[in-house]
PDB file of C-alpha atoms in Angstrom:
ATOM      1  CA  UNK O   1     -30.496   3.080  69.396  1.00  0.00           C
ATOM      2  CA  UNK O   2     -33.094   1.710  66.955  1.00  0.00           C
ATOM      3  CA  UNK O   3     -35.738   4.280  66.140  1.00  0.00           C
ATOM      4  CA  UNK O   4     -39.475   2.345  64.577  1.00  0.00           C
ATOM      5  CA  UNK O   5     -39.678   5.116  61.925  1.00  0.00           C
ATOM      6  CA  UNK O   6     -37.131   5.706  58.908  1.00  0.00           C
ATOM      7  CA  UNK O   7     -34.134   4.431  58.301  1.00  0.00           C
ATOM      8  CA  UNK O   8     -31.341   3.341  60.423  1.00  0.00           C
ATOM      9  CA  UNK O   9     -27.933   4.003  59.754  1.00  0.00           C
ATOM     10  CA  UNK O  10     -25.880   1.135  58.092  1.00  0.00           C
ATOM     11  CA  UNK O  11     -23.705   0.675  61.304  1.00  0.00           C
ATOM     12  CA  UNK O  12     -27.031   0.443  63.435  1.00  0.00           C
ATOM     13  CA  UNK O  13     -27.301  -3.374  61.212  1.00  0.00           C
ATOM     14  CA  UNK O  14     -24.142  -5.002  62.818  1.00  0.00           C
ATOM     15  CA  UNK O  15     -25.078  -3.674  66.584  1.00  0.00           C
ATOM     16  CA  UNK O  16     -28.119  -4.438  66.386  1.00  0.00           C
ATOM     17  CA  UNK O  17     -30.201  -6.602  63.442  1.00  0.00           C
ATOM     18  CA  UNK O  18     -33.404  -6.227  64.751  1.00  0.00           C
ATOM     19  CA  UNK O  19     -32.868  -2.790  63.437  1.00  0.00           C
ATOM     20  CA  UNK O  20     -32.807  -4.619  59.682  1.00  0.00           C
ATOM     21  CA  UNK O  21     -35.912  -3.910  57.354  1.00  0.00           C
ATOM     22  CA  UNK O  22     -36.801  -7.822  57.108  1.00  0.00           C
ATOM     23  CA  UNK O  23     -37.029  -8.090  60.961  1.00  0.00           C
ATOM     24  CA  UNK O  24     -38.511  -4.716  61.387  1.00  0.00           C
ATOM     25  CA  UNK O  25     -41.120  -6.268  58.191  1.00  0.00           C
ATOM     26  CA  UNK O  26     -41.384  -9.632  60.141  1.00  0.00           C
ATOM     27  CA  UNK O  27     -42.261  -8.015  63.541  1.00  0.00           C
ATOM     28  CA  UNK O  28     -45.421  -6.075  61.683  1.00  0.00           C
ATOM     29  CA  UNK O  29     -47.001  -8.665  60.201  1.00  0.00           C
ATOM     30  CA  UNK O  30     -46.300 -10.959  63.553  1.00  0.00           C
ATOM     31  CA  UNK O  31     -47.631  -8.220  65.994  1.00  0.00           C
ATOM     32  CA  UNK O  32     -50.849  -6.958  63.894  1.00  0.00           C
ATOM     33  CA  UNK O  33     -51.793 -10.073  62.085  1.00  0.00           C
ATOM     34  CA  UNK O  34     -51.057 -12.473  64.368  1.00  0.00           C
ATOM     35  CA  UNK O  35     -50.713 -11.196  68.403  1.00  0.00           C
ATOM     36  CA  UNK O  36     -47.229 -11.260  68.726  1.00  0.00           C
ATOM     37  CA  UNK O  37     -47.305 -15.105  67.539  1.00  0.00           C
ATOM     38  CA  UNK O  38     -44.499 -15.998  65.783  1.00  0.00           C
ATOM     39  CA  UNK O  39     -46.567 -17.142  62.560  1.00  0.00           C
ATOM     40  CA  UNK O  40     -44.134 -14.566  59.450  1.00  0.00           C
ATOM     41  CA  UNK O  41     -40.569 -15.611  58.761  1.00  0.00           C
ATOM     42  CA  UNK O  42     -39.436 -12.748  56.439  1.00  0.00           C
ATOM     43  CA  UNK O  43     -35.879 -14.080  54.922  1.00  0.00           C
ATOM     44  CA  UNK O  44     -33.637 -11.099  52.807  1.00  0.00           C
ATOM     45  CA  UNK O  45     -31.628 -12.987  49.967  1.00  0.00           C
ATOM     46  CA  UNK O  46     -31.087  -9.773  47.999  1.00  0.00           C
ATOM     47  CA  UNK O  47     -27.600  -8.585  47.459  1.00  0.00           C
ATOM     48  CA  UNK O  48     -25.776  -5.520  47.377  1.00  0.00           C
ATOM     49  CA  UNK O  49     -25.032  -4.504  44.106  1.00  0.00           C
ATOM     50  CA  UNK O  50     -27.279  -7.010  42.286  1.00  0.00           C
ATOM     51  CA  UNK O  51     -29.868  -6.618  39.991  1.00  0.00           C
ATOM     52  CA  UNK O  52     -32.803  -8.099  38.755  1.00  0.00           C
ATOM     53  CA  UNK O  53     -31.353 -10.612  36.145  1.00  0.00           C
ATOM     54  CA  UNK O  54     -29.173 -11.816  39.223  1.00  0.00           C
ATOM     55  CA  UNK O  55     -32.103 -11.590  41.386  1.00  0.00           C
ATOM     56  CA  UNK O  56     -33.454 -14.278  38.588  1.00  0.00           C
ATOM     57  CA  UNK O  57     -30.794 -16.552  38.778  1.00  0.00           C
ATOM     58  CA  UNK O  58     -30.491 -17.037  42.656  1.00  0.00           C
ATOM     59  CA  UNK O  59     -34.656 -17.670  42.196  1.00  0.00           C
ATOM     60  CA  UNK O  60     -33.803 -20.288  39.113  1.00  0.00           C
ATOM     61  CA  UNK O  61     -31.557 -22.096  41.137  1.00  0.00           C
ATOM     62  CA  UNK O  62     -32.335 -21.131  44.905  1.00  0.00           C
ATOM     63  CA  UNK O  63     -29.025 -20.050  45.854  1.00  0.00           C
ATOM     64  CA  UNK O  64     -30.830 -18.581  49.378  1.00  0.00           C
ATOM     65  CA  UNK O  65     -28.923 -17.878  52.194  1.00  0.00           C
ATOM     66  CA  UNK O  66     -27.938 -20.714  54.904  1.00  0.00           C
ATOM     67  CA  UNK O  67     -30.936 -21.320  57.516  1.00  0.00           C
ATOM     68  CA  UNK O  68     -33.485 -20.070  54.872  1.00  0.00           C
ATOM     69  CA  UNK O  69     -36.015 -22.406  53.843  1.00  0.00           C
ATOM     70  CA  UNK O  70     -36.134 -24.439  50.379  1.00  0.00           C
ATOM     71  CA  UNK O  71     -39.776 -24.689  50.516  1.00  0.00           C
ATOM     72  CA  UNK O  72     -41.691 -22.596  48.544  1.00  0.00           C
ATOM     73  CA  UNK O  73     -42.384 -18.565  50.143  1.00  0.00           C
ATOM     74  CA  UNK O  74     -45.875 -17.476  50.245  1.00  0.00           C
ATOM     75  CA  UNK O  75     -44.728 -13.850  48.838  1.00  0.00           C
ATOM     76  CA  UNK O  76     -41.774 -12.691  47.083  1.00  0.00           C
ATOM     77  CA  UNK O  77     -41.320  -8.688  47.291  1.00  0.00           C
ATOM     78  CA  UNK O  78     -39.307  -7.567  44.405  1.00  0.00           C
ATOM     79  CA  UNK O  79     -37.851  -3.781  46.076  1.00  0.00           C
ATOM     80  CA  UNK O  80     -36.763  -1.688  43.350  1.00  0.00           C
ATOM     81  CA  UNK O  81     -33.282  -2.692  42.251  1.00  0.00           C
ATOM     82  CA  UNK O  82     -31.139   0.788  41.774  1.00  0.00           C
ATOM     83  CA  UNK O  83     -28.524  -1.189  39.926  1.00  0.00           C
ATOM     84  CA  UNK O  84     -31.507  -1.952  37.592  1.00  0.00           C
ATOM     85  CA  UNK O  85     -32.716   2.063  37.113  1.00  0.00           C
ATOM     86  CA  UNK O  86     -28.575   2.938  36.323  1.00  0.00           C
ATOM     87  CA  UNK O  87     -28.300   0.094  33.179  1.00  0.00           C
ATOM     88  CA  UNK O  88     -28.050   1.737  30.188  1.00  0.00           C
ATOM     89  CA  UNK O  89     -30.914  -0.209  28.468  1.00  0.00           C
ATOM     90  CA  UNK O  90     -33.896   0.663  30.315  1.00  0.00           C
ATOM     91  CA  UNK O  91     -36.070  -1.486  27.997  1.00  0.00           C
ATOM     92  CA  UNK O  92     -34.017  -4.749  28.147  1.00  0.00           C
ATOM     93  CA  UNK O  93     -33.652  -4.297  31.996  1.00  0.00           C
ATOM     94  CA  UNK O  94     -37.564  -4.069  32.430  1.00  0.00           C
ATOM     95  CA  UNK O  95     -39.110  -5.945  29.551  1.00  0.00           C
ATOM     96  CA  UNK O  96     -36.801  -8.676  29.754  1.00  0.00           C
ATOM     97  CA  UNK O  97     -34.746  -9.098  33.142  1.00  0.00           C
ATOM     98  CA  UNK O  98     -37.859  -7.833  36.009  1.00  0.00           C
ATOM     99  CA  UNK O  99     -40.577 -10.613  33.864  1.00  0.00           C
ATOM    100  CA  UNK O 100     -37.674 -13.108  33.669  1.00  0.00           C
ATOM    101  CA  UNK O 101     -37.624 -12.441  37.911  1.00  0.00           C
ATOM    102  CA  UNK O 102     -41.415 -12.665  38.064  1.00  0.00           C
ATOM    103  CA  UNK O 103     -41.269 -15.527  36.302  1.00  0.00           C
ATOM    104  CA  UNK O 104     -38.520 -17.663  38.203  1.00  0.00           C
ATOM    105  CA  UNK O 105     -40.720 -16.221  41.548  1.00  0.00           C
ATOM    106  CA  UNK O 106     -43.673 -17.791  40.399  1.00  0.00           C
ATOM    107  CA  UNK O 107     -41.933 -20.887  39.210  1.00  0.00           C
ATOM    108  CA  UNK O 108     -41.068 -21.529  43.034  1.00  0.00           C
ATOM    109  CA  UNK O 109     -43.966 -23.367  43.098  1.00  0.00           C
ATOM    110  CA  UNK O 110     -44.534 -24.778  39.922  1.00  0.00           C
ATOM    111  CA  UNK O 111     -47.730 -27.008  41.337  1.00  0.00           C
ATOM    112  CA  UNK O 112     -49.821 -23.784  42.455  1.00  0.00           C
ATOM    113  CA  UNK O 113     -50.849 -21.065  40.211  1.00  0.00           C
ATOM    114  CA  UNK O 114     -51.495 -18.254  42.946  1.00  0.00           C
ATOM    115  CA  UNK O 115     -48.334 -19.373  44.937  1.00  0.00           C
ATOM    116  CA  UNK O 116     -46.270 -16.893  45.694  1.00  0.00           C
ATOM    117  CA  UNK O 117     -47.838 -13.448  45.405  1.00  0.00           C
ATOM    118  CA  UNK O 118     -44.946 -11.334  43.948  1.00  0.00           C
ATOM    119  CA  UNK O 119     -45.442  -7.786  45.067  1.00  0.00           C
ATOM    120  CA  UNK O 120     -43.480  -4.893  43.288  1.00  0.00           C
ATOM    121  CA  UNK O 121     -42.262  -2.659  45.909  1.00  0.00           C
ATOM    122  CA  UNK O 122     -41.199   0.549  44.577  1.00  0.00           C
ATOM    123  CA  UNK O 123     -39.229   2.203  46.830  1.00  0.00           C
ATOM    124  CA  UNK O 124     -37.191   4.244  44.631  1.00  0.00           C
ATOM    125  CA  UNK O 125     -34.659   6.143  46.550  1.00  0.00           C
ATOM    126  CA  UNK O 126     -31.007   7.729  45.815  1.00  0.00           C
ATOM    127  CA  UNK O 127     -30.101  10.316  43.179  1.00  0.00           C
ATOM    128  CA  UNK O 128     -32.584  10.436  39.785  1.00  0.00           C
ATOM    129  CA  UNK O 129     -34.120  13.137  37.823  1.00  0.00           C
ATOM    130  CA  UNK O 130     -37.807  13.858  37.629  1.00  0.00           C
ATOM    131  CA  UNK O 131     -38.080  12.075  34.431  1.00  0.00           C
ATOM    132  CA  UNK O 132     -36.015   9.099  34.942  1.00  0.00           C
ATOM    133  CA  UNK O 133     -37.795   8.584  38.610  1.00  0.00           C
ATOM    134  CA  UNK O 134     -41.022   9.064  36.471  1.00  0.00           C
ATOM    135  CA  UNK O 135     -40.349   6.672  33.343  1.00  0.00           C
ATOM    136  CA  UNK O 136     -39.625   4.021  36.115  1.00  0.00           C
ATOM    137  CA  UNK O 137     -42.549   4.267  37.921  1.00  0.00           C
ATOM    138  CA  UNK O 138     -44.620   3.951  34.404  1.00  0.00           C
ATOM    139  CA  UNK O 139     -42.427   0.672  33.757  1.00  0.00           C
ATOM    140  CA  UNK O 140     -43.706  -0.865  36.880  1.00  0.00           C
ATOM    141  CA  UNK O 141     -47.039   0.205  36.657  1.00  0.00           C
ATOM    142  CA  UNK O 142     -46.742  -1.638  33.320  1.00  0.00           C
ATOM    143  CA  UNK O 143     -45.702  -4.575  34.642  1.00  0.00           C
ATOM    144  CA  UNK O 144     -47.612  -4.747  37.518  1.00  0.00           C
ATOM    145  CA  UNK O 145     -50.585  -4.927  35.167  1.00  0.00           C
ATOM    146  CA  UNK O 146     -49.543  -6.918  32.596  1.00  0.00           C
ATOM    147  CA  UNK O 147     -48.262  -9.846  35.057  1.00  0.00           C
ATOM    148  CA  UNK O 148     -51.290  -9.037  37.670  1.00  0.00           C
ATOM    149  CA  UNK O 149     -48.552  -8.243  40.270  1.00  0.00           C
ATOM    150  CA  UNK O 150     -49.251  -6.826  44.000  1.00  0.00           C
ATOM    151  CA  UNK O 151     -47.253  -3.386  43.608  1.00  0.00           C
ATOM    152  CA  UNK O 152     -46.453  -0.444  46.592  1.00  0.00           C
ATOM    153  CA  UNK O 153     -45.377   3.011  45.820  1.00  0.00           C
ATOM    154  CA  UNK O 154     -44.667   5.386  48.235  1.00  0.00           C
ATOM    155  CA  UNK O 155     -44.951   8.658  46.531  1.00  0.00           C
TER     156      UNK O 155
END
């Protein structure tokens, strides 16, 4: 069973992909954008355990997945990387490895200056305290001005 609201359980992914956040996110925009035409292809090429200076590299040298296209997206969500929150240099991780993944998004498509839209989502979720939760939030609000990003929070 695949329920519309929350989160499935990691099992519910193998029985069923539609269950997946990029075909649940593809669906949306499809069905209230467009009337169920089949206009959105959302394509996942995040990995587990990767973080945003690997997110860089697969940008730099589009290492996508098989069937995804080469072409340039129209948006690139960057979803908050937990591996990035647990590196011991906060600074380096957000100063230096998050721009350097802005950066190789926008570079997708070196011929157009508003292609892609990179939106920060931050969907921070797993175990944190108040104050490391908080400092992280301020780092993307940072960067989301500085770089004149698109960025989500859902607190």
């Amino acid at each position: 069973m695949c329920f519309s609201v929350g989160i499935p359980a990691l099992e519910e992914y193998a029985r069923n992909p539609s269950c997946a956040w990029p075909v649940r996110l593809e669906n949306l925009f499809n069905e209230a954008l467009f009337g169920n035409k089949s206009v959105v292809k959302v394509s996942n090429i995040a990995g587990g355990g990767a973080s945003s200076e690997i997110g860089k590299i697969v940008l730099d040298y589009q290492l996508f997945p098989e069937g995804v296209k080469k072409e340039s997206p129209h948006v690139v969500i960057w979803a908050h990387a937990p591996n990035d929150a647990g590196q011991p240099d906060r600074d380096r991780t957000f100063y230096e490895h998050l721009p350097g993944f802005v950066h190789a998004a926008r570079n997708l498509d070196k011929c157009n200056d508003d292609l892609p839209m990179v939106v920060i989502l931050e969907d921070f979720y797993g175990s944190g305290t108040y104050e490391s939760v908080n400092q992280i939030s301020g780092y993307l609000s940072e960067l989301s001005s500085w770089y004149r990003l698109t960025s989500v929070n859902h607190a």
